[in-house]
Amino acid sequence: MGFTMGLNLVLLLAMVATNLLSLYHLSSTIQSKSPAPPPPVPDHLLHQLHTIRATINHLTRLHPPSPEAKPTAPTVPSELLLYTHLAPIASACRHHPELLHKFMNYTPFSVCPLDADLAESLILRGCHPLPRRRCFSPTPPKPPASLPTDPFSALPDNANIWTKYGCKSFACLAHLNADLGFDMSVEKSRFLSYKTDLDLPIKQFEEIAKSGKSPIRVGLDIGGGTATFAAQMRRMNATVVTTTMNLGAPYSEAAALRGLVPLHAPLQQRLPVFDGVLDLVRCGRAVNRWIPTAALEFLLYDVDRALRGGGFLWIDRFFSKKADLEKVYGPLIGKLGYKKVKWAVANKTDSSGVRNGEVFLTALLQKPVSK
């Protein structure tokens, strides 16, 4: 502000000096009694005029007039602005200031609020918020003494994670809906039997991999719920980690209690693995037509980045309208240029599927060894 006022004062003095010199020259011309042409401007006055004009032009180029101030947007907490510089994936945080202010509203140097759902809301919007720096994450007072040797043993109901859910035990969740993945008596038989063309039993998949001389050692299950697929693959001596979100139920906690690794990652995030290191990527029911087409394309090409040559992409019960599968999703998957080991399509027979003309797709695709 002070510099701007000084600049304006210099410009004002320059204009006044220029006008005074011009008036001096004009008055000397008027006072001349001879009708002869006015005398030339003295060299020292011309030099002073040129110097003043050059100074004005130089100052104007260095400091152009500032544009009019625009209305300021809601401010973003400084800690999260810092994080956008540290981690580009958090750049979307600045678009959700209200959620960010709510997330950052906590008492410093105390226990953090129990609001994992708020952090998840931000993550699903592409904002991976900074871990709070001045509060301490709550932990269960009685952690389990050891991990279970059998990932299909009953989940303990004293896990101390029931602050925000309607059900207050895993038994309640299992009784509420056996398909949620919390009933271990149901989960232990998943991925093992063949009932329809949409099924691909793990034993059959193992035989396919062996016949193709493509061992399955490490893999990723996208949208794997309580990590039952990873639990079944452990029996094949394969290590599979699971991406999961706690959308309405404690899926991540359940997976961890089973001795499995839950990655708290949304579908739009770059897969947190290095290039060409995975033998298998499975896309569960979380990967479906509700994903924007551009986001699905990015996901498929990120899978291609993570898979090694000869690795498998397993698309398990992808559903969409039949016409969209033929015109949009089939060609989109085909762009990868993978070998089709299995491609099965069947009608989605629930009320929503019948009403919308939807179908299921189960596909097993193998990445070429060299592309």
Coordinates of C-alpha atoms in Angstrom, one line a residue:
M1 CA 0.0 0.0 0.0
G2 CA 2.8 2.5 0.9
F3 CA 4.7 1.7 -2.2
T4 CA 1.6 2.4 -4.4
M5 CA 1.0 5.7 -2.7
G6 CA 4.7 6.7 -3.3
L7 CA 4.4 5.7 -7.0
N8 CA 1.3 7.8 -7.4
L9 CA 3.0 10.8 -5.8
V10 CA 6.0 10.4 -8.2
L11 CA 3.7 10.3 -11.2
L12 CA 1.8 13.3 -10.0
L13 CA 5.0 15.3 -9.6
A14 CA 6.2 14.3 -13.0
M15 CA 2.9 15.4 -14.6
V16 CA 3.1 18.8 -12.8
A17 CA 6.8 19.3 -13.9
T18 CA 5.8 18.5 -17.5
N19 CA 3.0 21.0 -17.4
L20 CA 5.2 23.7 -15.9
L21 CA 7.8 23.3 -18.5
S22 CA 5.2 23.5 -21.2
L23 CA 3.6 26.6 -19.7
Y24 CA 7.1 28.2 -19.5
H25 CA 7.8 27.6 -23.1
L26 CA 4.3 28.8 -24.2
S27 CA 4.5 32.1 -22.2
S28 CA 7.9 32.9 -23.7
T29 CA 6.4 32.5 -27.1
I30 CA 3.3 34.7 -26.4
Q31 CA 5.5 37.5 -24.9
S32 CA 7.6 37.7 -28.1
K33 CA 6.7 40.9 -30.1
S34 CA 8.2 39.6 -33.3
P35 CA 5.9 37.7 -35.7
A36 CA 8.9 35.5 -36.4
P37 CA 8.6 31.8 -35.7
P38 CA 8.9 30.9 -32.0
P39 CA 12.5 30.0 -30.9
P40 CA 13.3 26.4 -30.5
V41 CA 12.9 24.7 -27.2
P42 CA 16.2 24.8 -25.3
D43 CA 18.1 21.5 -25.3
H44 CA 18.2 21.3 -21.5
L45 CA 14.3 21.5 -21.4
L46 CA 14.0 18.8 -24.0
H47 CA 16.4 16.6 -22.1
Q48 CA 14.4 17.1 -18.9
L49 CA 11.1 16.3 -20.7
H50 CA 12.5 13.1 -22.2
T51 CA 13.9 12.1 -18.8
I52 CA 10.5 12.6 -17.1
R53 CA 8.5 10.7 -19.8
A54 CA 11.0 7.8 -19.8
T55 CA 10.7 7.6 -16.0
I56 CA 6.9 7.5 -16.2
N57 CA 6.9 4.8 -18.8
H58 CA 9.4 2.7 -16.9
L59 CA 7.5 2.9 -13.6
T60 CA 4.2 2.0 -15.4
R61 CA 5.7 -1.1 -17.0
L62 CA 7.2 -2.3 -13.7
H63 CA 4.0 -1.7 -11.7
P64 CA 0.9 -1.9 -13.9
P65 CA -2.4 -0.8 -12.3
S66 CA -3.8 -3.6 -10.2
P67 CA -7.1 -5.1 -11.3
E68 CA -10.2 -4.6 -9.3
A69 CA -10.5 -6.9 -6.3
K70 CA -12.7 -9.9 -6.9
P71 CA -15.1 -11.3 -4.3
T72 CA -13.1 -13.8 -2.2
A73 CA -14.2 -17.4 -1.9
P74 CA -14.6 -19.1 1.4
T75 CA -11.3 -19.7 3.0
V76 CA -9.8 -23.2 3.4
P77 CA -8.1 -24.2 6.6
S78 CA -4.4 -23.5 6.5
E79 CA -3.4 -27.0 7.4
L80 CA -5.3 -28.4 4.4
L81 CA -3.9 -25.7 2.1
L82 CA -0.5 -26.9 3.2
Y83 CA -1.4 -30.5 2.4
T84 CA -2.4 -29.5 -1.2
H85 CA 1.2 -28.5 -1.8
L86 CA 2.5 -31.7 -0.2
A87 CA 0.1 -34.1 -1.9
P88 CA -1.5 -33.2 -5.3
I89 CA -4.2 -35.8 -4.7
A90 CA -5.6 -33.4 -2.1
S91 CA -6.1 -30.5 -4.5
A92 CA -9.8 -31.2 -4.7
C93 CA -10.0 -30.2 -1.0
R94 CA -10.3 -26.5 -1.8
H95 CA -13.6 -27.1 -3.6
H96 CA -15.4 -28.3 -0.3
P97 CA -14.7 -25.6 2.3
E98 CA -17.8 -26.3 4.4
L99 CA -16.9 -30.0 4.8
L100 CA -13.3 -29.0 5.5
H101 CA -14.2 -26.5 8.2
K102 CA -16.4 -29.1 9.8
F103 CA -13.6 -31.7 9.6
M104 CA -11.0 -29.3 11.1
N105 CA -13.3 -28.2 14.0
Y106 CA -11.8 -30.1 16.9
T107 CA -10.3 -29.4 20.3
P108 CA -6.5 -29.3 20.0
F109 CA -4.4 -31.8 22.1
S110 CA -7.4 -34.0 22.9
V111 CA -9.0 -37.0 21.4
C112 CA -10.1 -36.5 17.8
P113 CA -13.9 -36.5 17.0
L114 CA -15.4 -39.8 16.0
D115 CA -16.3 -38.7 12.5
A116 CA -14.7 -41.2 10.1
D117 CA -17.8 -40.8 8.0
L118 CA -17.0 -37.1 7.4
A119 CA -13.5 -38.0 6.3
E120 CA -14.9 -40.6 4.0
S121 CA -17.3 -38.0 2.5
L122 CA -14.3 -35.9 1.6
I123 CA -12.4 -38.9 0.2
L124 CA -15.3 -39.8 -2.1
R125 CA -15.2 -36.2 -3.4
G126 CA -11.5 -36.6 -4.3
C127 CA -10.2 -34.8 -1.2
H128 CA -7.9 -36.9 0.9
P129 CA -7.7 -34.8 4.1
L130 CA -4.6 -34.2 6.1
P131 CA -4.4 -36.4 9.3
R132 CA -5.2 -34.0 12.1
R133 CA -1.9 -32.8 13.6
R134 CA -3.1 -31.6 17.1
C135 CA -5.5 -34.4 18.2
F136 CA -5.1 -38.0 18.9
S137 CA -6.9 -40.8 17.1
P138 CA -9.2 -42.9 19.3
T139 CA -8.3 -46.5 19.7
P140 CA -10.2 -49.5 21.2
P141 CA -9.5 -50.0 24.9
K142 CA -9.3 -53.8 24.5
P143 CA -7.6 -54.7 21.2
P144 CA -7.6 -58.4 20.3
A145 CA -4.7 -60.4 21.7
S146 CA -3.9 -62.0 18.4
L147 CA -5.2 -62.3 14.8
P148 CA -7.3 -65.3 14.0
T149 CA -5.6 -68.2 12.3
D150 CA -8.9 -68.9 10.4
P151 CA -10.2 -65.8 8.6
F152 CA -13.7 -67.4 8.5
S153 CA -14.0 -67.7 12.3
A154 CA -16.9 -65.6 13.8
L155 CA -16.1 -61.9 14.2
P156 CA -15.8 -60.7 17.8
D157 CA -18.7 -58.5 19.0
N158 CA -16.6 -56.6 21.5
A159 CA -14.6 -54.6 18.9
N160 CA -15.7 -51.2 20.3
I161 CA -16.6 -49.7 16.8
W162 CA -20.3 -49.2 17.3
T163 CA -20.6 -45.5 17.8
K164 CA -22.4 -44.5 14.6
Y165 CA -24.1 -47.7 13.3
G166 CA -27.6 -48.8 13.8
C167 CA -26.4 -52.3 14.6
K168 CA -24.2 -52.6 17.7
S169 CA -22.6 -56.0 16.9
F170 CA -21.4 -58.0 14.0
A171 CA -24.1 -60.6 14.8
C172 CA -26.7 -57.9 14.3
L173 CA -25.2 -57.1 10.9
A174 CA -25.1 -60.7 9.9
H175 CA -28.7 -61.2 10.8
L176 CA -29.7 -58.0 9.1
N177 CA -28.4 -59.1 5.7
A178 CA -26.3 -62.1 5.0
D179 CA -25.0 -60.6 1.8
L180 CA -23.2 -57.8 3.6
G181 CA -20.2 -60.1 4.3
F182 CA -20.4 -60.3 8.1
D183 CA -21.8 -63.8 8.4
M184 CA -18.8 -66.1 8.3
S185 CA -21.0 -69.2 7.9
V186 CA -22.0 -67.7 4.5
E187 CA -18.7 -66.2 3.6
K188 CA -16.7 -69.4 3.9
S189 CA -18.4 -70.9 0.8
R190 CA -18.2 -67.8 -1.4
F191 CA -16.1 -68.1 -4.6
L192 CA -15.9 -71.9 -4.3
S193 CA -18.9 -73.3 -6.2
Y194 CA -20.3 -73.0 -9.7
K195 CA -24.0 -72.3 -10.0
T196 CA -24.4 -70.1 -13.1
D197 CA -22.2 -69.0 -16.0
L198 CA -21.4 -65.8 -14.0
D199 CA -19.5 -67.8 -11.4
L200 CA -15.8 -68.5 -11.6
P201 CA -14.8 -70.8 -8.7
I202 CA -11.3 -70.1 -7.3
K203 CA -10.2 -73.7 -8.0
Q204 CA -11.1 -73.3 -11.7
F205 CA -9.3 -69.9 -11.8
E206 CA -6.2 -71.6 -10.2
E207 CA -6.3 -74.3 -13.0
I208 CA -6.5 -71.6 -15.7
A209 CA -3.6 -69.7 -14.2
K210 CA -1.5 -72.9 -14.0
S211 CA -2.3 -74.0 -17.5
G212 CA -1.2 -70.6 -18.7
K213 CA 2.0 -70.8 -16.7
S214 CA 1.0 -67.6 -14.9
P215 CA 1.3 -68.1 -11.1
I216 CA -0.9 -66.0 -8.8
R217 CA 1.2 -64.7 -5.9
V218 CA 0.0 -61.1 -5.2
G219 CA -3.2 -59.4 -6.1
L220 CA -5.7 -56.6 -5.4
D221 CA -9.4 -56.9 -4.8
I222 CA -11.2 -53.6 -5.7
G223 CA -14.3 -53.0 -3.6
G224 CA -14.0 -56.2 -1.7
G225 CA -16.2 -55.5 1.3
T226 CA -15.0 -57.5 4.3
A227 CA -12.2 -59.1 2.2
T228 CA -13.7 -62.6 1.7
F229 CA -12.0 -63.0 -1.7
A230 CA -8.7 -62.2 -0.1
A231 CA -9.4 -64.8 2.6
Q232 CA -10.2 -67.5 0.0
M233 CA -7.1 -66.6 -2.0
R234 CA -4.9 -67.0 1.1
R235 CA -5.7 -70.7 0.8
M236 CA -4.0 -70.6 -2.6
N237 CA -1.0 -69.2 -0.8
A238 CA -1.6 -65.8 -2.6
T239 CA -1.5 -62.4 -0.9
V240 CA -4.4 -60.2 -1.8
V241 CA -5.2 -56.8 -0.3
T242 CA -8.6 -55.2 -0.5
T243 CA -9.8 -51.7 -1.2
T244 CA -12.9 -51.0 0.8
M245 CA -15.0 -48.1 2.1
N246 CA -17.2 -48.1 5.3
L247 CA -20.4 -47.1 3.5
G248 CA -23.0 -47.8 6.2
A249 CA -21.1 -50.6 7.9
P250 CA -17.6 -51.3 9.4
Y251 CA -16.2 -53.2 6.5
S252 CA -12.6 -52.1 7.0
E253 CA -12.6 -53.0 10.7
A254 CA -14.1 -56.4 9.9
A255 CA -11.4 -57.1 7.3
A256 CA -8.6 -56.2 9.8
L257 CA -10.2 -58.4 12.5
R258 CA -10.0 -61.3 10.1
G259 CA -6.2 -60.8 9.7
L260 CA -6.5 -59.2 6.2
V261 CA -5.4 -55.8 4.9
P262 CA -8.1 -53.2 4.1
L263 CA -7.0 -50.3 1.9
H264 CA -9.2 -47.3 2.6
A265 CA -9.2 -46.1 -1.0
P266 CA -12.0 -44.8 -3.4
L267 CA -12.3 -45.9 -7.0
Q268 CA -11.1 -42.7 -8.4
Q269 CA -7.7 -42.9 -6.6
R270 CA -4.6 -44.2 -8.4
L271 CA -4.0 -47.7 -7.3
P272 CA -1.4 -47.6 -4.4
V273 CA 0.9 -50.2 -6.0
F274 CA 4.0 -50.0 -8.3
D275 CA 3.9 -50.6 -12.0
G276 CA 3.7 -54.2 -13.3
V277 CA 3.8 -56.0 -9.9
L278 CA 0.3 -57.6 -9.6
D279 CA -0.6 -61.0 -10.8
L280 CA -4.4 -60.4 -10.4
V281 CA -6.8 -57.5 -10.1
R282 CA -10.4 -58.3 -9.3
C283 CA -13.2 -55.8 -9.6
G284 CA -16.1 -56.6 -7.4
R285 CA -19.6 -55.3 -7.4
A286 CA -18.5 -51.8 -6.4
V287 CA -17.3 -51.4 -10.0
N288 CA -20.5 -50.9 -12.0
R289 CA -22.3 -48.6 -14.4
W290 CA -22.9 -45.9 -11.8
I291 CA -19.2 -45.0 -12.2
P292 CA -18.8 -42.1 -14.8
T293 CA -17.4 -43.6 -18.1
A294 CA -14.3 -41.4 -18.0
A295 CA -13.5 -42.5 -14.4
L296 CA -14.0 -46.2 -15.4
E297 CA -11.6 -45.8 -18.3
F298 CA -9.0 -44.3 -16.0
L299 CA -9.5 -47.2 -13.6
L300 CA -9.0 -49.8 -16.3
Y301 CA -5.8 -48.2 -17.6
D302 CA -4.5 -47.9 -14.0
V303 CA -5.2 -51.7 -13.6
D304 CA -3.2 -52.2 -16.8
R305 CA -0.4 -50.2 -15.3
A306 CA -0.3 -52.3 -12.1
L307 CA -0.7 -55.7 -13.8
R308 CA 2.4 -57.6 -15.0
G309 CA 2.5 -59.3 -18.4
G310 CA 0.4 -62.4 -18.2
G311 CA -1.6 -61.1 -15.2
F312 CA -5.3 -61.4 -15.0
L313 CA -8.2 -58.8 -14.8
W314 CA -11.2 -60.4 -13.2
I315 CA -14.4 -58.4 -13.7
D316 CA -17.0 -60.0 -11.4
R317 CA -20.7 -59.3 -12.0
F318 CA -20.4 -55.8 -13.6
F319 CA -24.0 -54.7 -14.3
S320 CA -25.3 -52.2 -16.8
K321 CA -28.1 -51.8 -19.4
K322 CA -27.7 -54.4 -22.1
A323 CA -27.4 -51.8 -24.8
D324 CA -24.7 -49.9 -22.9
L325 CA -22.7 -53.1 -22.4
E326 CA -22.7 -53.6 -26.2
K327 CA -22.1 -50.0 -27.2
V328 CA -20.1 -48.5 -24.3
Y329 CA -18.6 -50.9 -21.8
G330 CA -17.7 -53.8 -24.0
P331 CA -15.7 -51.6 -26.4
L332 CA -14.2 -49.8 -23.5
I333 CA -12.9 -53.0 -22.0
G334 CA -11.8 -54.2 -25.4
K335 CA -9.5 -51.2 -25.8
L336 CA -7.1 -53.0 -23.4
G337 CA -6.4 -55.6 -26.0
Y338 CA -6.5 -58.5 -23.4
K339 CA -7.2 -62.1 -24.2
K340 CA -10.8 -63.1 -23.3
V341 CA -10.5 -66.2 -21.1
K342 CA -14.1 -65.9 -19.9
W343 CA -16.9 -63.6 -21.1
A344 CA -20.3 -64.4 -19.6
V345 CA -23.4 -62.2 -19.8
A346 CA -26.7 -63.0 -18.0
N347 CA -29.9 -61.0 -17.3
K348 CA -30.1 -59.2 -13.9
T349 CA -33.3 -60.6 -12.6
D350 CA -34.1 -58.5 -9.6
S351 CA -36.8 -55.8 -9.9
S352 CA -34.4 -53.0 -10.7
G353 CA -32.6 -55.1 -13.3
V354 CA -35.8 -56.2 -15.0
R355 CA -37.2 -52.6 -15.0
N356 CA -34.1 -51.1 -16.5
G357 CA -33.2 -53.9 -18.9
E358 CA -29.9 -54.6 -17.1
V359 CA -27.4 -57.5 -17.4
F360 CA -24.5 -58.9 -15.5
L361 CA -21.0 -59.4 -17.0
T362 CA -18.4 -61.7 -15.6
A363 CA -15.1 -61.5 -17.5
L364 CA -11.6 -63.0 -17.0
L365 CA -9.1 -61.2 -19.2
Q366 CA -5.3 -61.9 -19.5
K367 CA -2.8 -59.2 -20.2
P368 CA -0.4 -60.0 -23.1
V369 CA 3.1 -60.7 -22.0
S370 CA 4.4 -58.0 -24.3
K371 CA 2.5 -55.1 -25.8

